[in-house]
Short mmCIF file of C-alpha atoms and ligand atoms in Angstrom, two decimals:
data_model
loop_
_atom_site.label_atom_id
_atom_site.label_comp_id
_atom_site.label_asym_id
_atom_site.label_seq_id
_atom_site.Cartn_x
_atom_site.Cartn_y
_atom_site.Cartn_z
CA UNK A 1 124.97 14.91 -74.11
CA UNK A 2 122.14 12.68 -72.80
CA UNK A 3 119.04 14.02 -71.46
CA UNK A 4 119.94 13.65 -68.31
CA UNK A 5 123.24 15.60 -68.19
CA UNK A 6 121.10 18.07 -69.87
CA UNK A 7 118.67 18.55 -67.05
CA UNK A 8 121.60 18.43 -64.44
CA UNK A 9 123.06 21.08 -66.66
CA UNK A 10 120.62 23.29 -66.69
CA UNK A 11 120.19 23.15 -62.94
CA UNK A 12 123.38 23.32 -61.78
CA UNK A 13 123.57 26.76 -64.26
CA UNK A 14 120.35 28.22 -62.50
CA UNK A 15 122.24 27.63 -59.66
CA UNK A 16 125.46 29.36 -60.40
CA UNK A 17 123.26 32.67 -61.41
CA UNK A 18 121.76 32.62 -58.05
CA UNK A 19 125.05 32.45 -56.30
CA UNK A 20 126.66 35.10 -58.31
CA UNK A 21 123.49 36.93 -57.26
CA UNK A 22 124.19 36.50 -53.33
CA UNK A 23 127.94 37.46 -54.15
CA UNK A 24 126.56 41.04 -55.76
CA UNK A 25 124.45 40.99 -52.38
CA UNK A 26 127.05 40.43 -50.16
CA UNK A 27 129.29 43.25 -51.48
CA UNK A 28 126.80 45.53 -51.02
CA UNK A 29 125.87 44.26 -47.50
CA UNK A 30 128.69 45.97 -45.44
CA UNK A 31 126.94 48.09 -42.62
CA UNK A 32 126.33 47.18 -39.06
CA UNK A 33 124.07 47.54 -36.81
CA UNK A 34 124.61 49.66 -33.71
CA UNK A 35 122.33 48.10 -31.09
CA UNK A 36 123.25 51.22 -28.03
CA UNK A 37 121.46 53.28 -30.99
CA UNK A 38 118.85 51.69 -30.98
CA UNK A 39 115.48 53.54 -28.85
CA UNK A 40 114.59 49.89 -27.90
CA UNK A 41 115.87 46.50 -28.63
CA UNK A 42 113.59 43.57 -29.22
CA UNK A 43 114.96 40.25 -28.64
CA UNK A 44 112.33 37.47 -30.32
CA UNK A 45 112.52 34.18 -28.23
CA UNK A 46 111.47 31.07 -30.10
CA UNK A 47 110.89 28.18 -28.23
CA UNK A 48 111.34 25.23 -30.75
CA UNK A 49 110.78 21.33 -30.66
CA UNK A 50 111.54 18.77 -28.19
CA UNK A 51 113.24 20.24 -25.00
CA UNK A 52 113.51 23.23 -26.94
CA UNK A 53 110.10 24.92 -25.05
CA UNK A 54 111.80 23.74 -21.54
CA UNK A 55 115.01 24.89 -21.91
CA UNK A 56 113.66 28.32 -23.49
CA UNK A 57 111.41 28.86 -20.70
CA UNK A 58 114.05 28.84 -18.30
CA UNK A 59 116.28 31.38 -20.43
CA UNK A 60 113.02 33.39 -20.44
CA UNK A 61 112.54 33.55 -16.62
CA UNK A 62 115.69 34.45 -16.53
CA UNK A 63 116.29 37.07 -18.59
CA UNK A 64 112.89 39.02 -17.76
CA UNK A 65 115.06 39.22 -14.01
CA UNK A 66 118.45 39.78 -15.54
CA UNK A 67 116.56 42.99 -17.71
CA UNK A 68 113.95 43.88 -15.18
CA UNK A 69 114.56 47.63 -15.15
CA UNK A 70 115.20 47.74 -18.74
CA UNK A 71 112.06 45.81 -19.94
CA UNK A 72 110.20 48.59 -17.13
CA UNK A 73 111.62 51.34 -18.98
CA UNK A 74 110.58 50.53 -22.17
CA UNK A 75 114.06 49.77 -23.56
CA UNK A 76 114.09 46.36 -24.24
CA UNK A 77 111.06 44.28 -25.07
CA UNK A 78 111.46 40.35 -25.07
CA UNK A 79 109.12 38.74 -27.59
CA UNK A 80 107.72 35.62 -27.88
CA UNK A 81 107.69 34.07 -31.49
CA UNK A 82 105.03 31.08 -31.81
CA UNK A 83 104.61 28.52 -34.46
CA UNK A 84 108.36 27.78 -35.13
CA UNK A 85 107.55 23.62 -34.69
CA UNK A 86 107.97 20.67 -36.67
CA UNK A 87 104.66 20.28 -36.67
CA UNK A 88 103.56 23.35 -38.06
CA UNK A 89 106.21 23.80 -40.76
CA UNK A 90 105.46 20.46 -41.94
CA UNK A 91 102.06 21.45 -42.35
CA UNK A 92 103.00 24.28 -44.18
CA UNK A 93 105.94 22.67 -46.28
CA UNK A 94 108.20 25.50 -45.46
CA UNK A 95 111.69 25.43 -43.22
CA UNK A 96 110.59 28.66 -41.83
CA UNK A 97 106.88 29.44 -42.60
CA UNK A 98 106.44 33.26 -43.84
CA UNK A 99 104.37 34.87 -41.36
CA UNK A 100 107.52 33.85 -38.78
CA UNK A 101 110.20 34.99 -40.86
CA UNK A 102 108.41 38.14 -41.13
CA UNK A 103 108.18 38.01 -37.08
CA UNK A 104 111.77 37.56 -36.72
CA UNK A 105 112.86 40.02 -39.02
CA UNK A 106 110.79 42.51 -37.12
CA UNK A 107 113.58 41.43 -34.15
CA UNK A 108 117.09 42.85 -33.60
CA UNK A 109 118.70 39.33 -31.83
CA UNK A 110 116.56 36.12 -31.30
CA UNK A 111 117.18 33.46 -28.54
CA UNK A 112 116.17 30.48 -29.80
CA UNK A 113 115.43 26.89 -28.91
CA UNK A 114 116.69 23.77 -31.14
CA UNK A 115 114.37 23.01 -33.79
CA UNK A 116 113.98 19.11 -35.42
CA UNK A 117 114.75 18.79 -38.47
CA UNK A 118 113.59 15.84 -40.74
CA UNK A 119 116.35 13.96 -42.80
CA UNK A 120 115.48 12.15 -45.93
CA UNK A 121 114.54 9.43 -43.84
CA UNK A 122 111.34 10.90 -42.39
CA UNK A 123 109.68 10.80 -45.90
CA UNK A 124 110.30 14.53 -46.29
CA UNK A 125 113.19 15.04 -48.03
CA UNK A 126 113.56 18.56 -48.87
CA UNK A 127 112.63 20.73 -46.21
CA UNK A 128 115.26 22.15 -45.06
CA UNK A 129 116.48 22.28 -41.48
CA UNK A 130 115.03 25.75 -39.41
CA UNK A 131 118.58 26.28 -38.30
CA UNK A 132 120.08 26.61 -41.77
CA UNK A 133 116.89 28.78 -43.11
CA UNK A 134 117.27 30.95 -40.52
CA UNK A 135 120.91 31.16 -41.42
CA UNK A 136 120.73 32.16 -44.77
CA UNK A 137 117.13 33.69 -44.33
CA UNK A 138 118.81 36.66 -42.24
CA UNK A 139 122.16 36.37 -43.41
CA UNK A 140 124.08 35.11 -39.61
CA UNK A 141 127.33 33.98 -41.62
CA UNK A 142 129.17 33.63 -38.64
CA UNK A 143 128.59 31.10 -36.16
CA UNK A 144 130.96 31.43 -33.00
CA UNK A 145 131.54 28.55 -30.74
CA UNK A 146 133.16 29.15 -27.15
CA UNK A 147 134.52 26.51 -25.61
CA UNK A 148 135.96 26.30 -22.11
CA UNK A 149 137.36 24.03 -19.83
CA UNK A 150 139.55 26.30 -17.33
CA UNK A 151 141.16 23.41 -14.69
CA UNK A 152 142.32 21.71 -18.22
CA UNK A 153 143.94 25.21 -19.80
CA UNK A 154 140.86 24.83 -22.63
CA UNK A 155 139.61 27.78 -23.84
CA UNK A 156 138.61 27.55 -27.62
CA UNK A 157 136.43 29.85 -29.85
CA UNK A 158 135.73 28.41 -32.73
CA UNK A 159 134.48 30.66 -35.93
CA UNK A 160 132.42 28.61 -38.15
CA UNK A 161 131.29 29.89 -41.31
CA UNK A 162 127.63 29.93 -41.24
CA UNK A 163 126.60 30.33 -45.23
CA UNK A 164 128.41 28.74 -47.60
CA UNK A 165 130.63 25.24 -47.79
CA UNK A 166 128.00 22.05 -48.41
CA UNK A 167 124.77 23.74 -46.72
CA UNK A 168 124.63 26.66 -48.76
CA UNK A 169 122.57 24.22 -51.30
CA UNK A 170 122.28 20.90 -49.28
CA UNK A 171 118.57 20.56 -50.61
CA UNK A 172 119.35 21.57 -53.99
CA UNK A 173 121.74 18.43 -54.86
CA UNK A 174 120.94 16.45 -58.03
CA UNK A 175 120.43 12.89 -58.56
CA UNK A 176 121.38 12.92 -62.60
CA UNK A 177 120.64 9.03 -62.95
CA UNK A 178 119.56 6.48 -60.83
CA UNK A 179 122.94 5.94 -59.86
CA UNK A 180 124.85 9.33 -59.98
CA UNK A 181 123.98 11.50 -56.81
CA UNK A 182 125.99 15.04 -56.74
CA UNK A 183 126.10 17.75 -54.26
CA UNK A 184 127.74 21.00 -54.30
CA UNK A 185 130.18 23.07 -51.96
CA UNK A 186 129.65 26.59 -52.50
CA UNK A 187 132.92 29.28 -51.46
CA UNK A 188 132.93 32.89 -52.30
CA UNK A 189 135.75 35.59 -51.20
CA UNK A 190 133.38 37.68 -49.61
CA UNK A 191 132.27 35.16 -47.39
CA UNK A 192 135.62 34.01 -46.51
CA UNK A 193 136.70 37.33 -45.80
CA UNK A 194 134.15 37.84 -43.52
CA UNK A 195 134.27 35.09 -41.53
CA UNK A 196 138.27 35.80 -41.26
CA UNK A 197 138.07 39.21 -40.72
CA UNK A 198 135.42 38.32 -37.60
CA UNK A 199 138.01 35.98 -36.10
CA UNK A 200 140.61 37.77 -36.37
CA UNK A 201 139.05 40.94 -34.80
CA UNK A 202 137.98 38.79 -32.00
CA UNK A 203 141.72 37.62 -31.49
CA UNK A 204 143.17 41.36 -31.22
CA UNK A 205 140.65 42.32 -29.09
CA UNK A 206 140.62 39.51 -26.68
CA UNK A 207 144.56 39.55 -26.63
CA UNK A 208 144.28 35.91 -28.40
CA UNK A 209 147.91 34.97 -29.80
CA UNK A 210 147.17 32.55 -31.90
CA UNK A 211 144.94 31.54 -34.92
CA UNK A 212 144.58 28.16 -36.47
CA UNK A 213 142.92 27.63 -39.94
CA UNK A 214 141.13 24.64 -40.37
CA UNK A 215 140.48 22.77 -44.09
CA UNK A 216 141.23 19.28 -45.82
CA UNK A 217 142.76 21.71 -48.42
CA UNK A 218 144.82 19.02 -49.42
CA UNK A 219 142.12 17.09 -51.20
CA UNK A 220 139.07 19.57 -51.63
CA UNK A 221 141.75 21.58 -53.54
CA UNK A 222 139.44 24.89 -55.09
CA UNK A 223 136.83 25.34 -52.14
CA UNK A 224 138.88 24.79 -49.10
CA UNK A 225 142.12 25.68 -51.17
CA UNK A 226 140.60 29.12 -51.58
CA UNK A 227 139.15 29.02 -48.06
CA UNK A 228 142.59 28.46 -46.38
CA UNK A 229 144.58 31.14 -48.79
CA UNK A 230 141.62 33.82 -47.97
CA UNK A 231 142.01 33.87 -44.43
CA UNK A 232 145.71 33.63 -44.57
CA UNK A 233 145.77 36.79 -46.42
CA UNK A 234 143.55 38.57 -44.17
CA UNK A 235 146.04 37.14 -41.54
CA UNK A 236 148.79 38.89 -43.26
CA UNK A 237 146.42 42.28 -41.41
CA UNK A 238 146.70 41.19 -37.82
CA UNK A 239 151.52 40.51 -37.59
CA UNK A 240 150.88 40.31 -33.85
CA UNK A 241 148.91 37.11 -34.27
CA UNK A 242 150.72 33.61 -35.37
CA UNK A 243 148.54 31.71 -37.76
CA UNK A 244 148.84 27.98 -38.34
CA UNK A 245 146.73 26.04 -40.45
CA UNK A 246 145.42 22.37 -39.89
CA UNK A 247 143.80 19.52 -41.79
CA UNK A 248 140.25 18.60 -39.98
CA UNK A 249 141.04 15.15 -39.50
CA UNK A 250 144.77 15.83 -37.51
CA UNK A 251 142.80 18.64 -36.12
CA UNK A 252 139.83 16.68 -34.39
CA UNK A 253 142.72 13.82 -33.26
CA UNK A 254 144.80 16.95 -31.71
CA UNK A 255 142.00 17.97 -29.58
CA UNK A 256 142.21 15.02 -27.93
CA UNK A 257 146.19 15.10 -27.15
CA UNK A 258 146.33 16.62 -23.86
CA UNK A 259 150.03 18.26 -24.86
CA UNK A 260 148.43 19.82 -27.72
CA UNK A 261 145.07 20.87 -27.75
CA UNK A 262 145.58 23.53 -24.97
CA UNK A 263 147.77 25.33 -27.39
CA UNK A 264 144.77 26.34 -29.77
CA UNK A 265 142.92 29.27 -29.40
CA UNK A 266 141.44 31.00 -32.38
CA UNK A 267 140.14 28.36 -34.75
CA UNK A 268 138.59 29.26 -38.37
CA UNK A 269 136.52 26.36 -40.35
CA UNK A 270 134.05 25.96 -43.07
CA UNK A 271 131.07 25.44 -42.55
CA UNK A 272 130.47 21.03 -42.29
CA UNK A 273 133.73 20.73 -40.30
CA UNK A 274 132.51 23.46 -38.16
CA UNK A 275 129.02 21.74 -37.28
CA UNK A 276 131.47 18.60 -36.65
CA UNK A 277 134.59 20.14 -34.66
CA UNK A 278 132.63 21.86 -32.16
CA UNK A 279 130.30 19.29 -31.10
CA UNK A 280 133.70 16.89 -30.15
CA UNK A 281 135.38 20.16 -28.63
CA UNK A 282 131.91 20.93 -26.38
CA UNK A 283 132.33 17.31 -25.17
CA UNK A 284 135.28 18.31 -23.08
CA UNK A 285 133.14 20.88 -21.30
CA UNK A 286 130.24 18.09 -19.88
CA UNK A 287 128.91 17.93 -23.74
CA UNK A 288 126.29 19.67 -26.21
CA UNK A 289 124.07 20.30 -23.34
CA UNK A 290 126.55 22.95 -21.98
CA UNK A 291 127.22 24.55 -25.27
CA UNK A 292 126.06 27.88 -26.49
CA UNK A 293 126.72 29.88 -29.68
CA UNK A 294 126.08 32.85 -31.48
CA UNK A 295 124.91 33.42 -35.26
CA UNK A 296 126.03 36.49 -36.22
CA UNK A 297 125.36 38.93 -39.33
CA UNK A 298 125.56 42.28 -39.51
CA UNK A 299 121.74 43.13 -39.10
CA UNK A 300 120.72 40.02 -37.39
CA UNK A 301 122.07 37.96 -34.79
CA UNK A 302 120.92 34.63 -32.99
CA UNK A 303 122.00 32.62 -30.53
CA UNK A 304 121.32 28.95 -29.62
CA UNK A 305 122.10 25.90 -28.18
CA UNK A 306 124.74 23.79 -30.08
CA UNK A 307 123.11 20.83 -29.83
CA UNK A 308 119.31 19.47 -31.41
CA UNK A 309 115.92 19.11 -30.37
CA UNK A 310 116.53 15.46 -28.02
CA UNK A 311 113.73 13.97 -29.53
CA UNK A 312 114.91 10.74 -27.59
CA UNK A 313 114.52 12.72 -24.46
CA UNK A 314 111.09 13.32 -24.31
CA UNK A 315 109.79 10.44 -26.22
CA UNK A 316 111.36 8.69 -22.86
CA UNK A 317 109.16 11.26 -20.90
CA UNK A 318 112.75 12.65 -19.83
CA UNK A 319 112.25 16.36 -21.27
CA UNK A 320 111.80 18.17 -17.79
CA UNK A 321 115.68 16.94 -17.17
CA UNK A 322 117.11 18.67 -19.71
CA UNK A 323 119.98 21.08 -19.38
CA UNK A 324 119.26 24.89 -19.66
CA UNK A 325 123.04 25.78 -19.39
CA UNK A 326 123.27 25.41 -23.31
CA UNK A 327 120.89 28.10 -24.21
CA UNK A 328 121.54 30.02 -20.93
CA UNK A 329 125.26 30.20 -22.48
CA UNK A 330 123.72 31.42 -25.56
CA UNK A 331 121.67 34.20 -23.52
CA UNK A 332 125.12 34.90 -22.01
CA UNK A 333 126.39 35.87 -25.55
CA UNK A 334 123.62 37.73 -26.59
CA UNK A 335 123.70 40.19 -24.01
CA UNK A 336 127.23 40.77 -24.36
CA UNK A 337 126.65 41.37 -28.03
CA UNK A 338 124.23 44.04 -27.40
CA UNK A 339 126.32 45.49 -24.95
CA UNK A 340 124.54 44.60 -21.97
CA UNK A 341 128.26 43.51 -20.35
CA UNK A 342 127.05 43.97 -16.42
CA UNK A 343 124.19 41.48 -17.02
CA UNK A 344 126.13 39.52 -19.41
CA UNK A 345 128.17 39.32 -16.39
CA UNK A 346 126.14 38.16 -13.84
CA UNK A 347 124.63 35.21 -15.62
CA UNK A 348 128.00 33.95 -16.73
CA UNK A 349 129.11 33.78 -13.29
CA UNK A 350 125.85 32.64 -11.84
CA UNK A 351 126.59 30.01 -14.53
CA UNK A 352 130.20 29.21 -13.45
CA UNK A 353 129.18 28.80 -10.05
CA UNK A 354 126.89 26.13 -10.21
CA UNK A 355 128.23 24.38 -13.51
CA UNK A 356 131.76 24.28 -11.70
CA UNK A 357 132.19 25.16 -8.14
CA UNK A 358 129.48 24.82 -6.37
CA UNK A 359 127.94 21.71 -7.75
CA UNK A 360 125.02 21.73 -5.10
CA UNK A 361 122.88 21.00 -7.88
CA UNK A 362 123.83 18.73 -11.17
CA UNK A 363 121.76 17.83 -14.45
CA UNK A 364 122.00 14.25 -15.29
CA UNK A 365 119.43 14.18 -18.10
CA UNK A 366 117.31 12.04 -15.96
CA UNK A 367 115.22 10.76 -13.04
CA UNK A 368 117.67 11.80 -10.00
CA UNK A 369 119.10 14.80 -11.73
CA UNK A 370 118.48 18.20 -11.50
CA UNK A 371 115.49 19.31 -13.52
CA UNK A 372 115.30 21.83 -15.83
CA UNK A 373 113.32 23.79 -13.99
CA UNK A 374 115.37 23.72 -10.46
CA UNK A 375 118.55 24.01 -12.33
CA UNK A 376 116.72 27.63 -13.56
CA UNK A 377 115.85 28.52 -10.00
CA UNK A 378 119.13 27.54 -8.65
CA UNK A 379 120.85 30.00 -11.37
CA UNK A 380 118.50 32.74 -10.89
CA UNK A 381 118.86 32.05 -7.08
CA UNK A 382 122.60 32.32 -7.47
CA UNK A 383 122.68 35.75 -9.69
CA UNK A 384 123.45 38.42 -6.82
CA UNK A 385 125.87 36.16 -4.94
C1 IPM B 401 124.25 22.83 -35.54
C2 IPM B 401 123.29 21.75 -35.96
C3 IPM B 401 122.70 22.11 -37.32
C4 IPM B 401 123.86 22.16 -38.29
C5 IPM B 401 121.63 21.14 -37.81
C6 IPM B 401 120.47 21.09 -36.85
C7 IPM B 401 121.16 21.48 -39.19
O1 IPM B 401 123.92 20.51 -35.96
O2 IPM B 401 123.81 23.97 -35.35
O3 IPM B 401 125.43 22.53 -35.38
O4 IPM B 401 124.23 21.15 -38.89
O5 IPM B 401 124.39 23.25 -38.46
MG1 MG B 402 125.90 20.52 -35.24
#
């Protein structure tokens, strides 16, 4: 063995302990939380980078309306969380810095704006993206994806799983020579199960008929081979649902057959087709910037935008015509998930309103558009229509 398969060695075994570590963790890890238990519920709201602090702003204002008497009474408190920028965790060399983890674990649900994160390119290789820390950092191993486009017959929710596949160690890859680059794609049972079980659920409950697993099983045969035979089992739990199973590449071309793609429903993926998959499928609905989702775990949840910080946007000086719908979305989910349906409610069809019928105002992500912040008044101004 040469010295350098030796070092690779010894890394890759460090990093097999500490994922048979998270897989004690995660058995253990089985209670929920009950947020109608709770005396009061603090939502954190991070702002972010880019268009992140406009957009959030808006979902603010919003919310503080939507949760007026409940903020009064002292049962909800909506909390700002500073310091979550590029600049600052740059400074600080950390993904999340401490003192803001701390802050968000002192939250039941965040809303949270996108956050930049620096690829290898921007001379700082290894800090890992906010989004994923905060992933792992509080556990949100499901990420759920709505999409819908109701004059086409779309209405998709996708169920990506939020901890494991190639981001589980993305920074921890090893370059064993000069020439020899390797990465690894991490799968557990318990994860799998989870992230099944979640869909699943969702599909009984929401009187969903159908569930469609997505892998490239056929070449990534242990990960995704154990992925697609995990949830097929759990399947096996729900006989009044039909589950299919697709490869991601037929998958992402069926989306765009007209015939097909209003067939799917309930859609199950690891974690990199996931990030992939829903960013086509939010195209179809007028594109990332009208895309929410939720992170889910079973003490934490947070929601967010789909889509990234638009550095482009405000370098152009085109920030202020950003779309809140994304995040607003997001908020939409969030109170739902705490059980807040009659506000979750209003805001979703404050949000259909003026994103499909009405149309009085539109975001064009520029100069003659909408801005961000008229868009926000003309929501708010449509909530008790
Ligand atoms: C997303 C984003 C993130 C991801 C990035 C910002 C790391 O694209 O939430 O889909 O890849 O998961
Ligand atoms: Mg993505």
């Amino acid at each position: 063995m040469t010295e350098n398969v030796r070092i690779a060695t010894e890394k890759f075994a460090a990093l097999l302990e500490k994922q048979l570590a998270r897989v004690e963790r995660m058995k253990a890890d089985n209670e929920m939380i009950d947020y109608t238990k709770l005396d009061k519920l603090i939502i954190g709201i991070v702002g972010g980078d880019g268009i992140g602090p406009i957009i959030t702003a808006e979902a603010q204002r919003i919310l503080e309306t939507l949760l007026a008497d409940k903020i009064r009474a002292g049962k909800v408190e909506l909390r700002m969380i500073e310091g979550l920028t590029i600049e600052n965790r740059l400074a600080q060399n950390k993904a999340i810095p401490d003192d803001i983890m701390e802050q968000l674990k002192a939250c039941h649900v965040i809303l949270k704006g996108p956050t930049t994160t620096p690829d290898a390119g921007d001379g700082c290789k290894n800090l890992e993206s906010a989004n994923v820390a905060m992933r792992k950092g509080l556990d949100l191993f499901a990420n759920v994806r709505p999409v819908k486009v109701p004059e086409q017959g779309i209405d998709w929710c996708f169920f990506r799983e939020n901890s494991e596949g190639i981001y589980a160690v993305g920074t921890e890859g090893v370059n064993v020579t000069e020439d020899l680059g390797v990465d690894f794609t991490i799968e557990t049972t318990q994860a799998t199960e989870r992230i099944a079980r979640m869909a699943y659920d969702y599909a009984r409950k929401n009187g969903k008929t159908r569930v469609s697993i997505i892998t490239k099983a056929n070449v990534v045969k242990t990960t995704d081979g154990n992925f697609l035979n995990i949830c097929k089992r759990i399947g096996q739990e729900y006989p009044e649902i039909t589950t299919d199973d697709w490869y991601a590449d037929i998958l992402t071309a069926k989306l765009i057959d007209p015939k097909r793609r209003t067939q799917f429903q309930v859609l199950i993926l690891p974690n990199l087709y996931g990030d992939i998959i829903t960013d086509e499928a939010a195209e179809f609905q007028g594109g990332v910037g009208t895309a929410g989702g939720a992170n889910l775990g079973n003490r934490y949840a947070m929601f967010e935008a789909i889509h990234g910080s638009a550095p482009r946007m405000v370098e152009e000086g085109r920030g202020q015509y950003a779309d809140p719908c994304s995040l607003l979305r997001a908020a939409v989910m969030m109170l739902n998930h705490v059980s807040f349906f009659e506000e979750a409610a209003k805001l979703e069809k404050a949000l259909d309103y003026c994103m499909f019928q009405d149309k009085k105002l539109v975001i064009t992500g520029r100069e003659g558009g909408a801005t961000c912040r008229e868009f926000g008044d003309y929501i708010m101004a449509s909530l008790d229509r």
